[in-house]
Coordinates of C-alpha atoms in Angstrom, one line a residue:
M1 CA -23.4 -19.7 14.8
A2 CA -23.7 -16.0 13.7
L3 CA -24.0 -13.5 16.5
L4 CA -26.3 -10.5 16.4
H5 CA -24.5 -7.4 17.6
L6 CA -26.1 -3.9 18.1
I7 CA -24.0 -0.7 18.4
E8 CA -26.4 1.9 19.8
Q9 CA -26.5 5.6 19.0
V10 CA -23.0 5.8 17.6
R11 CA -21.7 8.6 15.3
V12 CA -21.0 7.1 11.9
V13 CA -18.8 8.4 9.2
G14 CA -18.4 6.5 6.0
M15 CA -22.0 6.2 4.8
G16 CA -21.4 8.4 1.7
G17 CA -21.5 11.9 3.1
S18 CA -19.2 14.2 5.0
T19 CA -21.4 14.6 8.1
A20 CA -21.3 12.1 10.9
Q21 CA -24.8 10.7 11.6
V22 CA -26.0 9.2 14.9
M23 CA -27.2 5.7 14.1
D24 CA -28.0 2.3 15.4
V25 CA -25.7 -0.2 13.7
L26 CA -26.8 -3.9 13.6
I27 CA -24.4 -6.6 12.7
D28 CA -25.3 -10.2 12.0
G29 CA -22.2 -12.4 12.0
D30 CA -19.8 -10.9 9.5
R31 CA -22.1 -8.3 7.8
F32 CA -24.0 -5.1 8.5
V33 CA -27.7 -5.8 8.4
G34 CA -29.2 -2.7 9.8
L35 CA -28.4 1.1 9.8
A36 CA -31.0 3.5 11.1
P37 CA -31.5 6.4 13.5
R38 CA -33.4 3.9 15.6
I39 CA -33.7 0.1 15.0
D40 CA -36.9 -1.6 16.2
L41 CA -35.6 -4.4 18.5
S42 CA -39.0 -5.8 19.4
T43 CA -38.5 -8.9 17.3
V44 CA -34.7 -9.1 17.6
N45 CA -32.8 -11.3 20.1
L46 CA -29.4 -9.7 20.5
D47 CA -26.3 -11.6 21.5
E48 CA -24.2 -8.4 22.2
R49 CA -25.1 -4.8 22.8
T50 CA -22.5 -1.9 22.7
D51 CA -23.2 1.6 23.9
G52 CA -22.0 3.8 21.0
R53 CA -22.5 7.2 22.8
G54 CA -19.3 9.1 22.8
K55 CA -17.8 7.0 20.1
L56 CA -17.2 7.4 16.3
L57 CA -17.7 4.4 14.0
I58 CA -15.7 4.5 10.7
P59 CA -15.0 1.9 8.0
G60 CA -11.8 0.0 8.5
L61 CA -9.0 1.8 6.8
I62 CA -7.4 0.3 3.7
N63 CA -3.7 0.4 3.3
A64 CA -3.7 -0.1 -0.5
H65 CA 0.1 -0.1 -0.9
H66 CA 2.6 -1.5 1.6
H67 CA 5.8 -3.5 1.7
S68 CA 6.3 -5.6 4.9
H69 CA 9.7 -7.1 3.7
D70 CA 11.7 -4.2 5.1
R71 CA 10.2 -4.2 8.6
F72 CA 13.5 -4.8 10.2
D73 CA 15.0 -1.8 8.3
K74 CA 12.6 0.7 10.0
G75 CA 14.4 3.9 10.8
R76 CA 17.7 3.1 9.0
F77 CA 17.7 6.0 6.5
S78 CA 16.8 9.6 6.2
G79 CA 15.9 11.0 2.8
I80 CA 17.8 9.4 -0.2
P81 CA 16.5 9.3 -3.8
L82 CA 14.6 6.1 -4.6
E83 CA 17.1 4.9 -7.2
I84 CA 19.9 5.0 -4.7
W85 CA 17.9 4.0 -1.7
M86 CA 16.7 0.8 -3.3
G87 CA 20.2 -0.5 -3.9
L88 CA 21.5 0.6 -0.5
Y89 CA 19.0 -0.6 2.0
N90 CA 18.9 -4.1 0.6
P91 CA 21.6 -4.6 -2.2
P92 CA 20.5 -7.1 -4.8
S93 CA 23.9 -8.8 -4.6
Y94 CA 23.4 -9.7 -1.0
R95 CA 20.9 -12.4 0.2
R96 CA 19.7 -11.9 3.8
G97 CA 18.2 -15.4 3.9
W98 CA 15.2 -14.7 6.2
T99 CA 13.7 -17.9 7.6
A100 CA 10.0 -18.8 7.5
R101 CA 9.7 -18.0 11.2
E102 CA 11.4 -14.6 10.8
V103 CA 9.0 -13.7 7.9
Y104 CA 6.1 -14.8 10.0
L105 CA 7.2 -12.6 12.9
R106 CA 7.9 -9.5 10.9
T107 CA 4.5 -9.8 9.1
L108 CA 2.7 -10.1 12.5
L109 CA 4.6 -7.1 13.8
N110 CA 3.5 -5.0 10.9
G111 CA 0.0 -6.3 11.0
I112 CA -0.4 -5.5 14.7
E113 CA 0.8 -2.0 14.2
M114 CA -1.7 -1.5 11.4
L115 CA -4.6 -3.0 13.3
R116 CA -3.9 -0.6 16.2
N117 CA -4.1 2.2 13.7
G118 CA -7.5 1.1 12.4
I119 CA -6.3 -0.7 9.2
T120 CA -8.5 -3.7 8.5
T121 CA -7.2 -4.4 4.9
V122 CA -3.6 -4.3 3.7
V123 CA -2.2 -4.8 0.2
D124 CA 1.3 -6.2 1.0
D125 CA 3.7 -6.2 -2.0
I126 CA 6.4 -8.5 -0.7
H127 CA 9.9 -8.9 -2.3
F128 CA 11.5 -12.2 -1.3
G129 CA 14.7 -11.7 -3.3
G130 CA 13.8 -14.1 -6.0
L131 CA 14.5 -17.2 -3.9
L132 CA 11.1 -18.6 -3.3
E133 CA 11.2 -21.4 -0.7
P134 CA 7.5 -22.3 -0.3
E135 CA 7.7 -22.4 3.5
V136 CA 9.1 -18.9 3.6
V137 CA 6.6 -17.4 1.2
H138 CA 3.5 -19.0 2.8
A139 CA 4.6 -17.8 6.2
A140 CA 3.6 -14.2 5.3
F141 CA 0.2 -15.3 4.2
Q142 CA -0.2 -17.4 7.3
A143 CA 0.6 -14.5 9.6
Y144 CA -2.2 -12.4 8.2
S145 CA -4.5 -15.4 8.4
D146 CA -3.7 -15.9 12.0
L147 CA -4.0 -12.2 12.8
G148 CA -7.5 -12.0 11.3
I149 CA -6.8 -9.0 9.1
R150 CA -8.0 -8.8 5.5
A151 CA -4.9 -9.0 3.2
D152 CA -4.0 -9.0 -0.5
V153 CA -0.4 -10.4 -0.6
S154 CA 1.9 -10.5 -3.6
V155 CA 5.3 -12.0 -4.4
A156 CA 6.9 -9.1 -6.3
W157 CA 9.2 -10.0 -9.2
S158 CA 10.7 -8.7 -12.4
D159 CA 12.3 -10.6 -15.2
K160 CA 15.0 -8.0 -15.9
P161 CA 18.2 -7.7 -13.9
F162 CA 18.2 -4.6 -11.6
Q163 CA 20.8 -2.7 -13.7
E164 CA 18.5 -2.6 -16.7
G165 CA 15.8 -0.7 -14.9
I166 CA 17.7 2.6 -14.5
P167 CA 19.3 4.6 -17.4
Y168 CA 23.1 4.6 -17.4
L169 CA 23.4 2.0 -14.6
A170 CA 24.2 -0.9 -16.9
E171 CA 27.0 1.2 -18.5
R172 CA 28.5 2.2 -15.2
L173 CA 28.3 -1.1 -13.3
P174 CA 31.3 -3.5 -13.6
E175 CA 30.4 -6.9 -14.9
P176 CA 31.0 -8.7 -11.6
L177 CA 28.3 -6.6 -10.0
K178 CA 25.7 -7.1 -12.6
G179 CA 22.7 -9.2 -11.8
S180 CA 21.2 -11.8 -14.2
V181 CA 17.8 -13.5 -14.7
S182 CA 17.7 -16.9 -16.4
A183 CA 15.5 -17.5 -19.4
K184 CA 13.4 -20.0 -17.5
A185 CA 12.9 -17.9 -14.4
A186 CA 9.9 -16.0 -15.8
D187 CA 8.0 -19.2 -16.6
R188 CA 8.8 -20.6 -13.1
M189 CA 7.6 -17.5 -11.5
L190 CA 4.3 -17.5 -13.4
E191 CA 3.8 -21.1 -12.4
H192 CA 4.5 -20.2 -8.8
W193 CA 2.1 -17.3 -8.9
Q194 CA -0.6 -19.6 -10.1
E195 CA 0.0 -22.0 -7.3
L196 CA -0.3 -19.2 -4.8
A197 CA -3.5 -17.9 -6.5
R198 CA -5.1 -21.3 -6.1
S199 CA -3.9 -21.7 -2.5
W200 CA -4.9 -18.2 -1.2
S201 CA -8.2 -16.8 -2.4
G202 CA -10.3 -15.7 0.6
R203 CA -9.9 -13.1 3.3
V204 CA -6.2 -13.5 2.7
R205 CA -5.5 -13.9 -1.0
F206 CA -2.7 -13.8 -3.5
V207 CA -2.4 -10.9 -6.0
F208 CA 0.0 -10.3 -8.9
S209 CA 2.9 -7.9 -8.8
P210 CA 5.3 -7.4 -11.7
S211 CA 7.1 -4.6 -9.8
G212 CA 7.4 -1.9 -12.6
P213 CA 7.1 -1.7 -16.4
Q214 CA 10.7 -0.7 -16.8
R215 CA 11.9 -3.7 -14.8
C216 CA 9.9 -6.3 -16.8
S217 CA 9.8 -7.5 -20.4
A218 CA 6.7 -6.8 -22.4
D219 CA 6.0 -10.6 -22.7
F220 CA 6.2 -11.1 -18.9
L221 CA 3.9 -8.2 -18.3
Q222 CA 1.2 -9.4 -20.8
K223 CA 1.3 -12.9 -19.4
T224 CA 0.8 -11.5 -15.9
W225 CA -2.3 -9.5 -16.9
A226 CA -3.7 -12.6 -18.6
L227 CA -3.3 -14.6 -15.4
A228 CA -5.0 -11.8 -13.4
E229 CA -8.0 -12.1 -15.7
Q230 CA -8.0 -15.9 -15.3
Y231 CA -7.9 -15.7 -11.5
D232 CA -9.9 -12.5 -11.1
R233 CA -7.3 -10.6 -9.2
P234 CA -5.7 -7.1 -9.3
V235 CA -2.2 -6.4 -10.6
L236 CA 0.1 -4.2 -8.5
I237 CA 2.7 -2.2 -10.4
H238 CA 4.9 0.8 -9.6
L239 CA 4.3 3.6 -12.1
L240 CA 6.3 6.9 -12.4
E241 CA 7.3 7.2 -8.8
T242 CA 10.2 9.4 -9.7
R243 CA 11.4 11.8 -12.3
I244 CA 14.1 9.3 -13.2
Q245 CA 11.3 6.9 -14.2
A246 CA 9.8 9.5 -16.4
L247 CA 13.1 9.8 -18.1
T248 CA 13.4 6.0 -18.3
A249 CA 10.2 5.9 -20.3
A250 CA 11.5 8.5 -22.8
K251 CA 14.9 6.8 -23.2
F252 CA 13.7 3.2 -23.2
Y253 CA 10.4 3.4 -25.1
G254 CA 10.3 6.8 -26.7
K255 CA 6.9 7.5 -25.2
P256 CA 5.3 8.2 -21.8
M257 CA 5.2 5.2 -19.5
A258 CA 1.4 5.1 -19.2
V259 CA 1.2 5.2 -23.0
Y260 CA 3.7 2.3 -23.2
M261 CA 1.6 0.3 -20.8
D262 CA -1.6 1.0 -22.6
D263 CA 0.0 0.0 -25.9
L264 CA 0.6 -3.4 -24.3
G265 CA -3.0 -3.6 -23.0
L266 CA -1.9 -3.2 -19.4
L267 CA -4.2 -0.3 -18.4
T268 CA -7.4 -1.9 -17.2
P269 CA -9.7 -1.8 -14.2
R270 CA -7.4 -4.5 -12.7
S271 CA -4.4 -2.2 -12.8
V272 CA -3.4 -0.8 -9.4
L273 CA -0.8 1.9 -10.2
A274 CA 1.4 2.8 -7.2
H275 CA 2.5 6.4 -6.9
G276 CA 1.9 8.1 -10.3
V277 CA 3.9 11.2 -9.1
W278 CA 5.2 12.1 -12.5
L279 CA 2.1 11.4 -14.7
S280 CA 1.4 14.0 -17.3
A281 CA -2.1 15.5 -18.0
A282 CA -2.5 13.3 -21.1
E283 CA -1.5 10.2 -19.1
L284 CA -4.1 11.0 -16.4
D285 CA -6.7 11.3 -19.1
L286 CA -5.7 7.9 -20.4
I287 CA -5.8 6.3 -17.0
A288 CA -9.2 7.8 -16.4
E289 CA -10.5 6.4 -19.7
R290 CA -9.2 2.9 -19.0
G291 CA -10.6 2.7 -15.5
A292 CA -7.3 1.9 -13.8
S293 CA -6.6 3.0 -10.2
V294 CA -3.8 5.0 -8.6
V295 CA -2.6 4.5 -5.0
H296 CA -1.1 7.6 -3.5
N297 CA 1.8 7.2 -1.0
P298 CA 2.5 10.7 0.2
A299 CA 4.9 10.0 3.1
C300 CA 7.3 7.9 1.0
N301 CA 7.0 10.3 -1.9
L302 CA 8.1 13.1 0.3
K303 CA 10.8 11.3 2.4
L304 CA 12.5 9.9 -0.7
G305 CA 12.2 13.2 -2.6
S306 CA 10.1 11.7 -5.3
G307 CA 7.7 14.7 -5.5
V308 CA 4.0 15.3 -4.9
A309 CA 1.5 13.3 -7.0
P310 CA -1.2 15.3 -8.8
I311 CA -4.0 13.8 -6.8
A312 CA -6.4 16.7 -7.2
E313 CA -6.1 16.4 -11.0
M314 CA -6.8 12.6 -10.7
L315 CA -9.9 13.3 -8.7
R316 CA -11.1 15.9 -11.1
R317 CA -10.9 13.3 -13.9
Q318 CA -12.7 10.8 -11.6
V319 CA -9.7 8.5 -11.4
N320 CA -10.2 6.1 -8.5
V321 CA -7.5 6.8 -5.9
G322 CA -6.5 4.7 -3.0
L323 CA -4.0 5.5 -0.2
G324 CA -1.0 3.6 1.1
T325 CA 1.9 3.8 3.7
D326 CA 4.5 2.1 1.4
N327 CA 7.8 0.9 2.9
N328 CA 8.7 0.6 6.5
N329 CA 12.0 2.4 6.0
G330 CA 10.8 4.7 3.3
N331 CA 8.0 6.1 5.5
D332 CA 8.7 4.6 9.0
L333 CA 5.0 4.8 10.0
N334 CA 2.2 2.4 9.2
S335 CA -0.4 5.0 9.9
M336 CA -3.3 5.8 7.5
F337 CA -4.2 8.8 9.7
D338 CA -0.8 10.2 8.8
A339 CA -1.3 9.3 5.1
M340 CA -4.8 11.0 5.1
R341 CA -3.4 14.2 6.6
L342 CA -0.5 14.3 4.1
A343 CA -2.8 13.5 1.2
A344 CA -5.1 16.4 2.1
L345 CA -2.3 18.9 2.7
S346 CA 0.4 18.2 0.1
N347 CA -1.4 18.9 -3.1
A348 CA -1.5 22.6 -2.2
L349 CA 2.2 22.6 -3.3
L350 CA 1.1 21.8 -6.8
D351 CA -2.3 23.5 -7.2
Q352 CA -2.0 27.2 -6.6
D353 CA -5.4 28.0 -8.2
E354 CA -7.2 26.4 -5.3
A355 CA -6.2 27.0 -1.6
C356 CA -7.3 23.4 -0.6
P357 CA -7.4 21.2 -3.7
V358 CA -7.9 18.0 -1.7
D359 CA -10.4 18.2 1.2
A360 CA -11.0 16.0 4.2
L361 CA -13.8 13.9 2.6
Q362 CA -11.6 13.2 -0.4
A363 CA -8.7 12.1 1.7
F364 CA -11.0 9.9 3.9
N365 CA -12.5 8.3 0.8
M366 CA -9.0 7.5 -0.6
A367 CA -8.2 5.7 2.7
T368 CA -11.4 3.7 2.6
L369 CA -13.6 3.1 -0.5
G370 CA -10.9 4.3 -2.9
G371 CA -8.6 1.6 -1.7
A372 CA -11.3 -1.1 -1.7
N373 CA -12.3 -0.2 -5.3
A374 CA -8.7 -0.3 -6.4
I375 CA -8.3 -4.0 -5.4
G376 CA -11.7 -5.1 -6.5
R377 CA -13.1 -5.4 -2.9
G378 CA -15.4 -2.3 -3.1
T379 CA -18.5 -4.5 -3.0
Q380 CA -17.3 -6.1 0.2
T381 CA -15.7 -3.4 2.3
G382 CA -14.6 0.3 2.4
S383 CA -17.9 1.9 3.6
I384 CA -20.6 1.4 6.1
E385 CA -23.5 -0.2 4.1
V386 CA -26.0 -2.9 4.7
G387 CA -24.8 -6.1 3.1
K388 CA -21.1 -5.2 3.3
Q389 CA -18.5 -7.0 5.5
A390 CA -18.5 -5.6 9.1
D391 CA -15.0 -4.1 8.8
F392 CA -15.0 -1.1 11.1
C393 CA -13.3 0.8 13.9
L394 CA -14.7 2.4 17.0
L395 CA -12.9 5.6 18.1
D396 CA -13.2 7.4 21.5
L397 CA -14.5 10.9 21.0
K398 CA -13.5 11.8 24.6
T399 CA -9.9 12.4 23.4
S400 CA -7.8 15.4 22.6
A401 CA -8.2 15.1 18.8
F402 CA -12.0 15.4 19.1
T403 CA -12.2 18.0 21.9
P404 CA -14.1 20.1 21.3
L405 CA -16.1 18.1 18.7
N406 CA -16.8 20.5 15.8
D407 CA -16.7 18.3 12.8
A408 CA -16.0 14.5 13.2
L409 CA -14.7 13.9 9.7
T410 CA -12.4 17.0 9.5
Q411 CA -11.0 16.2 12.9
L412 CA -10.5 12.5 12.0
V413 CA -8.3 13.6 9.0
F414 CA -6.5 16.6 10.4
C415 CA -6.3 15.9 14.2
E416 CA -6.4 12.2 14.9
Q417 CA -3.2 10.1 14.8
G418 CA -4.6 6.7 16.0
N419 CA -4.7 7.5 19.7
A420 CA -8.5 7.4 19.8
V421 CA -8.8 3.9 18.2
R422 CA -10.3 1.5 20.7
D423 CA -11.9 -1.4 19.0
V424 CA -11.3 -2.8 15.5
Y425 CA -13.4 -5.4 13.7
V426 CA -12.9 -7.5 10.6
G427 CA -15.8 -9.4 9.3
G428 CA -17.6 -8.8 12.6
R429 CA -14.8 -10.3 14.7
K430 CA -13.1 -8.1 17.2
L431 CA -9.4 -8.1 16.5
V432 CA -8.6 -5.1 18.8
D433 CA -10.3 -4.8 22.1
H434 CA -9.6 -1.5 23.9
G435 CA -6.1 -1.5 22.3
R436 CA -5.4 -5.2 23.0
I437 CA -4.8 -7.5 20.1
T438 CA -7.2 -10.4 20.6
R439 CA -5.8 -13.2 18.4
I440 CA -2.1 -13.0 19.0
D441 CA 0.0 -13.2 22.2
E442 CA 1.7 -9.9 21.6
E443 CA 3.9 -10.1 24.7
A444 CA 5.3 -13.5 23.6
L445 CA 5.8 -12.2 20.1
M446 CA 7.8 -9.2 21.3
L447 CA 9.9 -11.4 23.7
E448 CA 10.8 -13.7 20.8
L449 CA 11.7 -10.7 18.6
M450 CA 13.9 -9.2 21.2
D451 CA 15.7 -12.5 21.6
C452 CA 16.4 -12.8 17.9
M453 CA 17.0 -9.1 17.1
P454 CA 20.8 -9.2 17.3
T455 CA 20.8 -12.0 14.7
L456 CA 18.3 -10.1 12.5
Q457 CA 20.2 -6.8 12.7
G458 CA 23.5 -8.6 12.2
R459 CA 22.2 -10.1 9.0
I460 CA 21.1 -6.6 7.8
Q461 CA 24.5 -5.1 8.7
G462 CA 26.1 -8.0 6.7
G463 CA 25.0 -6.3 3.5
Q464 CA 26.6 -3.0 4.4
S465 CA 29.8 -3.8 2.4
A466 CA 27.7 -4.7 -0.7
S467 CA 25.8 -1.4 -0.3
E468 CA 28.9 0.7 -0.1
T469 CA 30.3 -1.1 -3.2
L470 CA 27.2 -0.3 -5.2
R471 CA 26.8 3.3 -3.9
P472 CA 29.2 5.1 -6.3
Y473 CA 27.7 3.4 -9.3
L474 CA 24.1 4.2 -8.2
E475 CA 25.0 7.8 -7.5
G476 CA 26.8 8.1 -10.8
A477 CA 23.9 6.7 -12.8
Y478 CA 21.5 9.0 -10.9
N479 CA 23.6 12.1 -11.6
D480 CA 23.9 11.0 -15.3
C481 CA 20.1 11.0 -15.4
L482 CA 19.9 14.4 -13.9
T483 CA 22.2 15.9 -16.4
D484 CA 20.6 14.1 -19.4
P485 CA 19.4 16.7 -21.9
Q486 CA 15.9 15.1 -22.0
M487 CA 15.6 15.7 -18.2
A488 CA 15.8 19.4 -18.5
G489 CA 12.9 19.5 -20.9
M490 CA 11.0 17.1 -18.8
R491 CA 11.6 19.1 -15.6
H492 CA 10.3 22.2 -17.4
S493 CA 7.2 20.2 -18.6
I494 CA 6.4 18.9 -15.1
N495 CA 6.9 22.4 -13.6
Q496 CA 4.4 23.8 -16.1
F497 CA 1.9 21.0 -15.3
D498 CA -0.3 23.4 -13.4
R499 CA -0.8 25.7 -16.4
S500 CA -0.9 23.1 -19.1
R501 CA -3.5 20.9 -17.3
R502 CA -6.0 23.8 -17.3
G503 CA -6.4 23.3 -21.0
A504 CA -6.2 19.5 -20.9

């Protein structure tokens, strides 16, 4: 039976404006049913009543791009360029062989960290290494289901071997180290994706992920988008995360990567484009015209030296932008507060014509409704509105970040780091109660993880030899790209982006 819950006289951010408003918030079961300065309770029989004075209510934060598969790699690396890092942290020639239980535990560990940081929806793009034991794959979905969080979960895949996705790598890599993909593998993966789409379609649902355009054949990409239409799901794809990928487009396709995707019919409102660091002004115009979304991952972009995405330019063109935390060992935090702060600050490095090209409200919107719109859940969550799912957080204003309280939204973005989060709700269910996870025995989880950690870390270290074998070839191909004649012109073009875009 649905419960009627009133939160009285709470400051609310996330109703469309930049100013916190003191409101009564009425929740019936899983939805907001009343928002007003004062709600008449004369004909209402409440089941629960919460005093909201001294608290801030915000929409649940949406982590629109995340990878849980490297949870046990957290903290292993400092900054390494993406093309080298991807081959080193988990070499494609080495299979770690995670069990279903280990996948379940790592996903719970991630989910708990995110819930405590006010994240109520996560888009988890999981790489299983191409070996798709059903029990192992379903374990990740089940973990999110048990935790109670809202999750879009993918099984990332590409139908090209890894050496074909980076210029010069195939030429440098010895034959025994090259990967391969069988001709039938793509068809099997498409069938597997359809099974998952039918099995997981609610609060936790399957979404499609063909990794990156340079890592997939045109045929596989087009079949993926057709399935996304059939099952009404978004498609996650990495786009122009690094300058090497911008060079890849020029060398492989003779055209910008976004143009290549558009020529294949892959820029649609279903397209969720992760990163977009090296998009040109013309490509931004194209993305805006097609209604695709970009997900900004500022921490990973900075740690891996990928660059600063032109978010201010995207927002000027009314491109929908979400926000993500990305990899565990390419960021090391699962904090959307950190992501908001970096998103608001970092574009000043690109845009010298405006002192603050991305403001607090824009950063907050990226972390909430922008992410929800990107994955097609904007009518369900991402803002505090009557009729929407009751996904929200209560923060304690009697904390350092909000003392003195001058502007709740500005302090939320620039001062808060998750310490003030007290209660977190998804669909009206309290999943965090004064910092305590309500649906999982966290102490038992941590004890189990501590017991198996030597085995897990040993398995990771087992791939070290494969990493070191690959390293010189990855570094060689990376340096080949940097010295490619086309890279010099491209570097000049990107550096001049600020001036050229003014006339775009």
